[in-house]
Structure formats: C-alpha cells, structure tokens
Coordinates of C-alpha atoms in Angstrom, one line a residue:
M1 CA 77.4 72.8 76.6
S2 CA 77.1 75.6 75.1
P3 CA 78.6 76.6 72.2
V4 CA 81.0 79.7 72.7
S5 CA 78.2 82.4 70.8
S6 CA 77.0 85.9 70.5
N7 CA 73.7 84.4 68.6
A8 CA 73.2 80.6 70.9
P9 CA 71.1 78.2 68.0
H10 CA 67.5 78.1 68.3
G11 CA 66.5 75.6 72.1
Q12 CA 70.0 76.1 73.7
S13 CA 71.0 79.0 76.2
P14 CA 73.6 81.1 76.2
L15 CA 76.6 79.8 77.5
R16 CA 76.8 80.7 81.3
T17 CA 80.3 82.7 83.0
V18 CA 80.8 83.3 86.5
Q19 CA 83.4 86.1 87.0
V20 CA 85.2 85.7 90.2
L21 CA 86.8 88.7 92.1
G22 CA 88.4 89.0 94.8
G23 CA 87.7 92.7 94.9
G24 CA 90.9 93.0 93.1
N25 CA 93.1 95.7 92.5
V26 CA 92.6 98.6 90.0
A27 CA 93.8 96.7 87.1
S28 CA 91.7 93.8 87.6
S29 CA 88.9 95.1 88.4
A30 CA 88.9 97.2 85.5
H31 CA 89.2 94.1 83.7
V32 CA 86.9 92.1 84.9
R33 CA 84.0 95.6 84.0
S34 CA 85.6 95.6 80.6
L35 CA 85.2 91.2 80.0
A36 CA 82.1 91.4 81.4
A37 CA 80.8 94.7 78.6
G38 CA 82.6 92.5 75.9
L39 CA 81.1 88.9 77.0
V40 CA 77.6 89.9 77.5
A41 CA 77.6 92.4 74.3
R42 CA 78.0 88.5 72.3
G43 CA 75.1 87.2 74.1
V44 CA 77.1 85.5 77.1
R45 CA 75.3 85.0 80.7
V46 CA 78.0 86.6 83.1
T47 CA 77.8 86.7 87.0
V48 CA 80.0 88.7 89.1
C49 CA 80.9 87.9 92.2
A50 CA 82.6 90.4 94.1
P51 CA 82.4 92.4 97.1
D52 CA 79.2 94.9 97.2
E53 CA 81.7 97.7 96.8
A54 CA 83.8 96.7 93.9
D55 CA 80.1 97.0 91.8
H56 CA 79.6 100.1 93.2
A57 CA 82.7 101.3 92.0
Y58 CA 83.1 99.5 88.4
G59 CA 79.7 98.9 87.4
F60 CA 79.1 95.7 86.3
T61 CA 75.8 95.7 86.6
G62 CA 76.0 98.8 84.3
V63 CA 76.9 96.9 81.7
G64 CA 74.8 94.1 82.0
A65 CA 76.2 91.6 84.1
D66 CA 74.4 90.0 87.1
H67 CA 76.2 91.0 90.5
V68 CA 76.1 88.9 93.6
H69 CA 78.2 89.6 96.8
V70 CA 80.5 87.6 97.7
P71 CA 83.0 89.3 100.6
R72 CA 87.1 89.1 100.2
S73 CA 87.0 86.2 103.2
S74 CA 87.5 82.2 102.5
D75 CA 85.7 81.7 104.8
P76 CA 83.0 79.0 104.6
A77 CA 79.9 81.4 104.3
S78 CA 82.2 83.3 101.2
V79 CA 82.7 80.0 99.9
A80 CA 78.9 78.6 99.8
A81 CA 77.7 81.5 99.3
L82 CA 80.7 81.3 95.6
R83 CA 79.9 77.9 95.3
A84 CA 75.9 78.6 95.1
A85 CA 76.3 81.7 92.7
C86 CA 78.1 79.0 90.5
A87 CA 75.7 76.4 89.6
D88 CA 74.4 76.9 86.7
A89 CA 77.5 78.4 85.3
D90 CA 79.1 75.8 81.9
L91 CA 82.6 77.6 83.5
V92 CA 84.6 80.0 86.0
H93 CA 86.8 82.0 85.3
A94 CA 88.8 83.3 88.8
H95 CA 91.1 86.7 88.7
G96 CA 93.9 86.6 91.4
L97 CA 95.5 84.0 94.0
H98 CA 92.7 85.1 96.7
A99 CA 89.7 84.9 94.4
S100 CA 91.3 81.4 92.3
F101 CA 91.7 79.6 95.6
R102 CA 88.3 80.7 96.8
A103 CA 86.4 79.3 93.6
V104 CA 89.1 76.0 93.6
L105 CA 87.2 75.9 96.9
A106 CA 83.5 76.1 95.8
L107 CA 84.0 74.2 92.4
S108 CA 85.6 71.4 95.0
G109 CA 83.8 68.0 93.3
R110 CA 82.4 69.6 90.3
S111 CA 83.3 69.3 87.3
T112 CA 82.5 73.0 85.8
P113 CA 86.0 73.7 83.7
L114 CA 88.3 77.2 85.4
V115 CA 90.3 79.5 83.5
V116 CA 92.4 81.5 85.7
T117 CA 94.1 84.7 85.4
W118 CA 96.5 86.0 87.3
H119 CA 97.0 90.0 87.3
N120 CA 99.4 90.2 89.9
R121 CA 102.8 89.0 91.6
A122 CA 101.5 88.7 95.7
R123 CA 104.1 90.6 98.2
V124 CA 104.6 89.0 101.1
E125 CA 107.6 86.5 103.2
G126 CA 108.1 84.4 105.5
A127 CA 105.4 82.3 106.9
R128 CA 103.2 83.5 104.6
A129 CA 105.9 83.0 101.5
H130 CA 105.1 79.3 102.5
L131 CA 101.0 79.4 102.3
L132 CA 101.1 81.6 99.0
R133 CA 102.8 79.0 97.6
L134 CA 100.6 76.5 98.3
L135 CA 98.1 78.2 97.0
E136 CA 98.9 78.5 94.2
R137 CA 99.8 75.0 93.6
R138 CA 96.0 73.9 94.8
V139 CA 95.3 76.8 92.0
V140 CA 97.2 76.1 88.9
R141 CA 96.7 72.6 89.6
T142 CA 93.4 72.8 89.5
A143 CA 92.9 75.2 86.5
A144 CA 92.3 74.3 83.0
V145 CA 93.7 76.7 81.5
V146 CA 96.2 79.6 83.9
L147 CA 96.3 82.7 81.8
G148 CA 99.8 85.8 83.2
T149 CA 99.4 88.9 82.1
T150 CA 103.2 88.9 82.0
S151 CA 105.7 86.6 80.1
D152 CA 107.4 85.9 84.1
L153 CA 103.2 85.1 85.6
V154 CA 103.1 82.5 82.5
D155 CA 107.0 80.8 83.3
R156 CA 105.7 80.8 86.8
A157 CA 102.5 79.0 86.4
R158 CA 104.4 76.1 84.8
R159 CA 106.4 76.0 87.4
T160 CA 103.7 75.7 90.1
G161 CA 102.5 72.9 87.4
A162 CA 100.1 74.2 85.8
R163 CA 98.3 71.9 83.3
D164 CA 97.8 74.9 80.4
A165 CA 99.1 78.3 81.3
R166 CA 99.1 81.1 78.4
L167 CA 100.5 84.6 78.2
A168 CA 96.5 87.2 79.0
G169 CA 95.8 90.2 76.5
V170 CA 94.7 92.8 78.3
G171 CA 93.7 95.5 76.9
L172 CA 93.2 98.8 78.7
P173 CA 89.4 99.4 79.1
G174 CA 87.9 101.9 77.2
P175 CA 86.7 104.9 78.9
R176 CA 89.9 106.0 81.2
R177 CA 92.1 106.0 77.5
T178 CA 89.8 107.0 75.3
A179 CA 87.8 109.9 75.8
E180 CA 89.6 113.1 75.1
P181 CA 89.4 116.5 77.5
E182 CA 86.8 119.0 75.7
D183 CA 90.0 121.7 75.6
P184 CA 93.0 119.9 76.8
D185 CA 94.5 124.1 76.3
R186 CA 92.3 125.0 78.9
L187 CA 92.3 122.3 81.2
R188 CA 96.2 121.5 81.3
P189 CA 97.1 124.9 82.5
K190 CA 93.8 124.4 84.8
A191 CA 95.0 121.8 86.6
R192 CA 98.7 122.6 87.1
A193 CA 97.5 126.4 88.6
E194 CA 95.4 123.7 91.0
L195 CA 98.0 121.6 91.9
G196 CA 100.4 124.4 92.4
A197 CA 103.1 123.7 88.9
T198 CA 102.6 127.2 88.2
G199 CA 105.5 127.9 85.8
R200 CA 107.9 125.1 87.3
P201 CA 107.6 121.2 85.6
L202 CA 105.0 118.6 87.2
L203 CA 106.0 114.9 88.0
V204 CA 103.3 113.2 88.4
A205 CA 102.9 109.2 90.0
V206 CA 100.0 107.6 91.3
G207 CA 99.8 104.7 93.6
S208 CA 98.4 103.3 96.4
L209 CA 101.2 104.9 99.2
D210 CA 102.2 100.6 99.8
K211 CA 105.9 99.6 100.4
H212 CA 106.3 98.2 97.3
R213 CA 105.3 101.3 95.2
G214 CA 109.1 102.2 95.7
Y215 CA 108.0 106.1 96.6
D216 CA 111.0 105.9 99.8
V217 CA 113.0 105.8 97.0
L218 CA 111.2 108.3 95.3
L219 CA 111.7 110.9 97.7
D220 CA 115.0 109.9 98.3
A221 CA 115.4 111.0 94.2
A222 CA 113.8 114.4 95.1
R223 CA 116.7 115.5 97.2
A224 CA 118.3 115.6 93.7
W225 CA 116.1 117.7 92.4
C226 CA 116.2 120.4 94.1
R227 CA 119.1 122.4 92.7
L228 CA 117.1 122.4 89.1
D229 CA 115.5 126.5 88.8
P230 CA 113.0 126.4 89.0
V231 CA 112.3 123.3 91.1
P232 CA 110.2 120.4 89.9
L233 CA 107.0 119.8 91.5
L234 CA 105.6 116.2 92.3
V235 CA 102.7 115.1 92.8
I236 CA 102.0 111.3 94.1
A237 CA 97.9 110.7 94.1
G238 CA 96.9 107.3 96.1
E239 CA 96.6 106.4 99.3
G240 CA 97.6 103.9 101.7
P241 CA 99.9 102.4 104.7
L242 CA 102.5 105.2 104.8
R243 CA 100.8 108.3 103.8
T244 CA 101.6 109.2 107.6
E245 CA 105.6 108.3 107.2
L246 CA 105.7 110.2 103.5
Q247 CA 103.8 112.9 105.2
R248 CA 107.0 113.3 107.4
R249 CA 109.6 112.8 105.3
I250 CA 109.0 115.3 103.0
E251 CA 108.4 118.1 105.7
D252 CA 110.9 117.4 108.0
E253 CA 113.1 117.4 104.7
E254 CA 111.5 120.0 102.8
L255 CA 111.7 118.0 99.6
P256 CA 109.3 119.6 96.7
V257 CA 106.9 116.2 97.1
R258 CA 102.9 116.5 97.4
L259 CA 100.8 113.7 98.7
I260 CA 97.4 114.5 96.7
G261 CA 95.1 111.6 98.0
R262 CA 93.2 109.5 96.2
R263 CA 91.6 110.5 93.0
D264 CA 89.5 110.0 90.2
D265 CA 90.9 112.0 87.6
A266 CA 93.9 110.4 87.1
G267 CA 94.0 111.2 82.9
E268 CA 93.4 114.5 83.7
L269 CA 96.6 114.7 85.7
L270 CA 99.1 112.3 83.7
A271 CA 98.0 114.7 80.6
A272 CA 98.6 118.1 82.8
A273 CA 102.1 116.6 83.6
D274 CA 105.5 116.9 81.8
L275 CA 107.1 113.0 83.3
A276 CA 105.2 110.2 84.2
L277 CA 107.3 108.8 87.4
L278 CA 106.6 104.3 88.0
P279 CA 109.5 104.0 90.2
S280 CA 107.9 99.8 91.5
S281 CA 110.0 97.2 93.0
W282 CA 106.9 94.8 90.8
E283 CA 104.1 95.8 88.1
S284 CA 102.5 93.4 85.6
R285 CA 100.5 95.9 83.4
S286 CA 100.9 98.9 85.1
V287 CA 97.4 101.8 85.0
L288 CA 99.9 104.4 85.0
A289 CA 102.4 103.5 82.4
Q290 CA 99.6 102.5 79.5
E291 CA 97.6 105.8 80.8
A292 CA 101.0 107.5 80.4
L293 CA 102.0 106.6 77.0
H294 CA 98.4 106.7 75.8
A295 CA 98.3 110.3 77.1
R296 CA 102.4 111.1 74.9
V297 CA 103.5 111.7 78.2
P298 CA 107.5 110.8 79.1
L299 CA 107.0 107.9 81.2
V300 CA 110.6 107.1 83.8
A301 CA 109.6 103.5 84.8
T302 CA 111.7 101.1 86.7
A303 CA 112.6 97.6 84.8
V304 CA 110.5 95.1 87.0
G305 CA 108.5 92.9 85.8
G306 CA 106.6 93.8 83.1
I307 CA 107.2 96.7 82.7
P308 CA 109.9 96.5 80.0
D309 CA 108.2 94.1 77.7
L310 CA 105.0 96.4 78.4
V311 CA 106.7 100.0 77.4
G312 CA 109.6 98.5 75.0
D313 CA 112.4 100.8 74.1
A314 CA 109.1 104.4 74.7
A315 CA 110.2 105.2 77.8
E316 CA 113.6 105.7 80.7
L317 CA 113.7 102.1 82.4
V318 CA 115.9 101.8 85.7
P319 CA 116.6 99.8 88.2
Y320 CA 114.4 99.7 91.0
G321 CA 115.9 101.7 93.9
N322 CA 118.9 103.1 92.5
A323 CA 117.4 106.8 93.7
K324 CA 120.6 108.3 92.2
A325 CA 119.6 106.6 87.9
L326 CA 116.0 107.9 88.9
A327 CA 117.2 111.7 90.0
D328 CA 119.9 111.2 87.1
A329 CA 116.7 109.6 84.3
V330 CA 115.0 113.3 85.5
V331 CA 117.0 115.5 85.4
R332 CA 118.3 114.6 82.3
L333 CA 114.8 114.7 80.4
L334 CA 113.7 117.8 81.8
G335 CA 116.2 119.4 80.3
D336 CA 116.4 117.3 76.7
P337 CA 112.6 117.8 75.0
A338 CA 114.5 116.3 72.0
R339 CA 114.4 112.7 74.3
C340 CA 110.9 114.4 75.8
D341 CA 109.2 114.3 72.2
E342 CA 110.9 110.9 71.0
L343 CA 109.3 109.8 73.6
R344 CA 106.3 110.7 73.2
Q345 CA 106.2 109.3 69.7
K346 CA 107.0 105.5 70.5
G347 CA 104.6 106.3 73.4
A348 CA 102.4 106.1 70.8
R349 CA 103.4 103.6 68.4
Q350 CA 103.9 101.0 71.6
A351 CA 100.6 101.5 73.1
A352 CA 99.1 101.4 69.4
S353 CA 100.7 97.6 69.8
W354 CA 98.8 96.9 72.2
P355 CA 95.9 94.4 72.9
T356 CA 92.5 96.1 72.6
E357 CA 89.4 95.1 74.7
D358 CA 87.7 93.3 71.9
E359 CA 91.1 91.2 71.3
T360 CA 91.1 90.5 74.7
V361 CA 87.1 89.9 74.8
A362 CA 88.0 87.4 71.4
Q363 CA 91.0 85.6 73.6
V364 CA 89.3 84.8 76.5
L365 CA 86.4 83.5 73.7
S366 CA 88.2 81.1 72.0
I367 CA 89.4 79.7 75.3
Y368 CA 86.1 79.1 76.9
D369 CA 84.9 77.6 73.2
E370 CA 87.4 75.3 74.4
L371 CA 86.8 74.5 77.4
T372 CA 83.2 74.6 77.0
Q373 CA 82.2 73.4 73.0
P374 CA 82.1 69.2 73.2
H375 CA 83.9 68.0 70.4
P376 CA 84.1 65.5 68.0
L377 CA 86.2 62.1 69.5

C-alpha cells in the first residue's frame, strides 16, 4: 500500500481513495466536497462515487476529484459500477448508512480497508426499522473504522458491534462560512424588505419540509407570538413532502409564516434574521446551527441529538415537541436585547472551538495512514 503523503516518494504512487456518497443530505455532501478538496491538495487521488446530480450540485470534479456516476440504488448494476470504481483503490470511505452498505457489497471478497462516516441517524419505523438494524450491523462489523459526527452515533456504532468507532471532527465547509457580504449594512435591510419583514422581527428556519424537522410544532408556537406588536414574521426555507399541509395550516390559521422554498442564499437569510430557529426531532452537526453561530445570530434549538454538544451554552435550548417552551424562548429573546448580545458573543466563541476543514482532513488522513501504511512486525 502507498503511504499517506502529500508528496509520494519516488517510485510510489499516491494514495488512491474512493469516497462513496448515496446522494446524501446537505451536510454529508458538503463534507465530501470539502474532504475531497483537502485530500487532493495533499496529493491524494480521490474518486467520488455519487449520482450525477450530486456532482452537479457540489462540484466534486471542480476540486480535482474524479467522479463516477453511481445511482442511490443497491441493485446489482449499481453495486457492479461501484465495485469497478473501487478496483484499484487503496481505501474506500463511505458516507451514510446506505452508501456504506453498497460499499460493503462492492468490496465483498476484497481486503480493501473500509472507513464509514455516519453523519445522521435514519428515521424509520416498523419493519423498516428492523431492516435498518440489520444493515447497520453488517456495515459496522465490516468497516475497519466507523466515524460518528456525534457522540451518540459513536455509541450506537459501538453497541451495534463496531471494532473501532470514533468521534469525527467535521468542519463546516469554508465557502458558506467565510464569505462576507460586500456591504452587510446595505444587504440586510434589502433582504428583510424582500421577505416582507421591514419594521418587524424576522425569524428564520432552514431545512427540508419533512416530519422530523418539527415544523408542525413551530407553527403551533407561531400562534403564541401573534400577540406581539409588531408581529414577527417566520420564514421557512426548504422544500419537501409536507409543503401542502404546512401551507394549508398557515392559511387556515392565518399564521405570520412564509414558506419560500429551497434557497441557495441561506447564509444571507440568516444574516438578515433576528433569530434562527431549529425545532427538529433529531440533528447531528446541524449546518443551520453552525451557520447561525458563525453569523452571530441568536439560535433557539431543540435539545436533541448532537445539538447540545455542538452549541454548548451559546443557544437557547428547548425540549422537542414543546410548542409553549419554543414560543416562550422566542418571545423572551425578542424582548431581551442584552441576552441576544450575550448569545452572539458566546456563539462566536463556540464556533471558534469547532474543528476547521484542515483539522478534519488531518484527522481523516491519520486514519487512512493507520489502515494503509505497512507496520513493522
């Protein structure tokens, strides 16, 4: 095997890695792009196996990686395509449970080391939950190392039988984190005016319109702040299967809420907001939470999954499913500028403690090194 090195010694090929992504959510897809960029910059050959639409959206080839189209499906043709892409790999790194299971199938009979990163927890019930547990067990018992983005994911991997499970450092990719508006003082009122929030507080939530996001609870909470003067406007950016149901509730109950669809300018929306809201039933390293703290926007979030470890004391945390607690936290913060300033300062300090992209790549490279370098007997 080739040693992990940004400058491979004379006569040795650079390390060859395959990153497997099943389409992925925003966090895992952005992480794979960031990881690919960092690995390529250090002389590692990277092939990303993912659906074409993922490459179009995240530009893996734009950072120097090769891309092979592999559909999300685990049918024989997709597994065969992945197996062919992994034929000359020194190491395969799969992201997410279903991508990991496809990698296990594709590597069957081979000694290629497999690293798995769990970015999130699958949300299924009934018979599918049993199937999920079987898939998890097969994956973690095959993988050389399982990385979890939260401590509870690491614990879950260990309980399921992982030989080696570790907490993963996942730095928020730079372009969305570091890009500063050319004139924030001008753009903020413009963004608020376009959203219809001139002269009133603006609350922002970002994420797919799925059941686990807790938007039903958020709409329940929105009724409570209708009594405020001026009435805050809640803007939800995202698309999903619950859009029609949520829109019907907004209209029937005359709630001060706007669904604005999927947006590419989430950072600008947050920068214009008075508060960011995260009412989910479970999150790992929420991109919204990270961007809110980086943007110095006070955050109200549910105390679930990896959120408490991620934000520390730099956000107002409430129980999931408790509309009154959520509404009370929002009303309290809107009436307490000093507490908002305190959260902004704490948020900046907390964000500075998170791993950077370089630190994330360094951790992954050290694991690749463990698994590929020959060790003396």
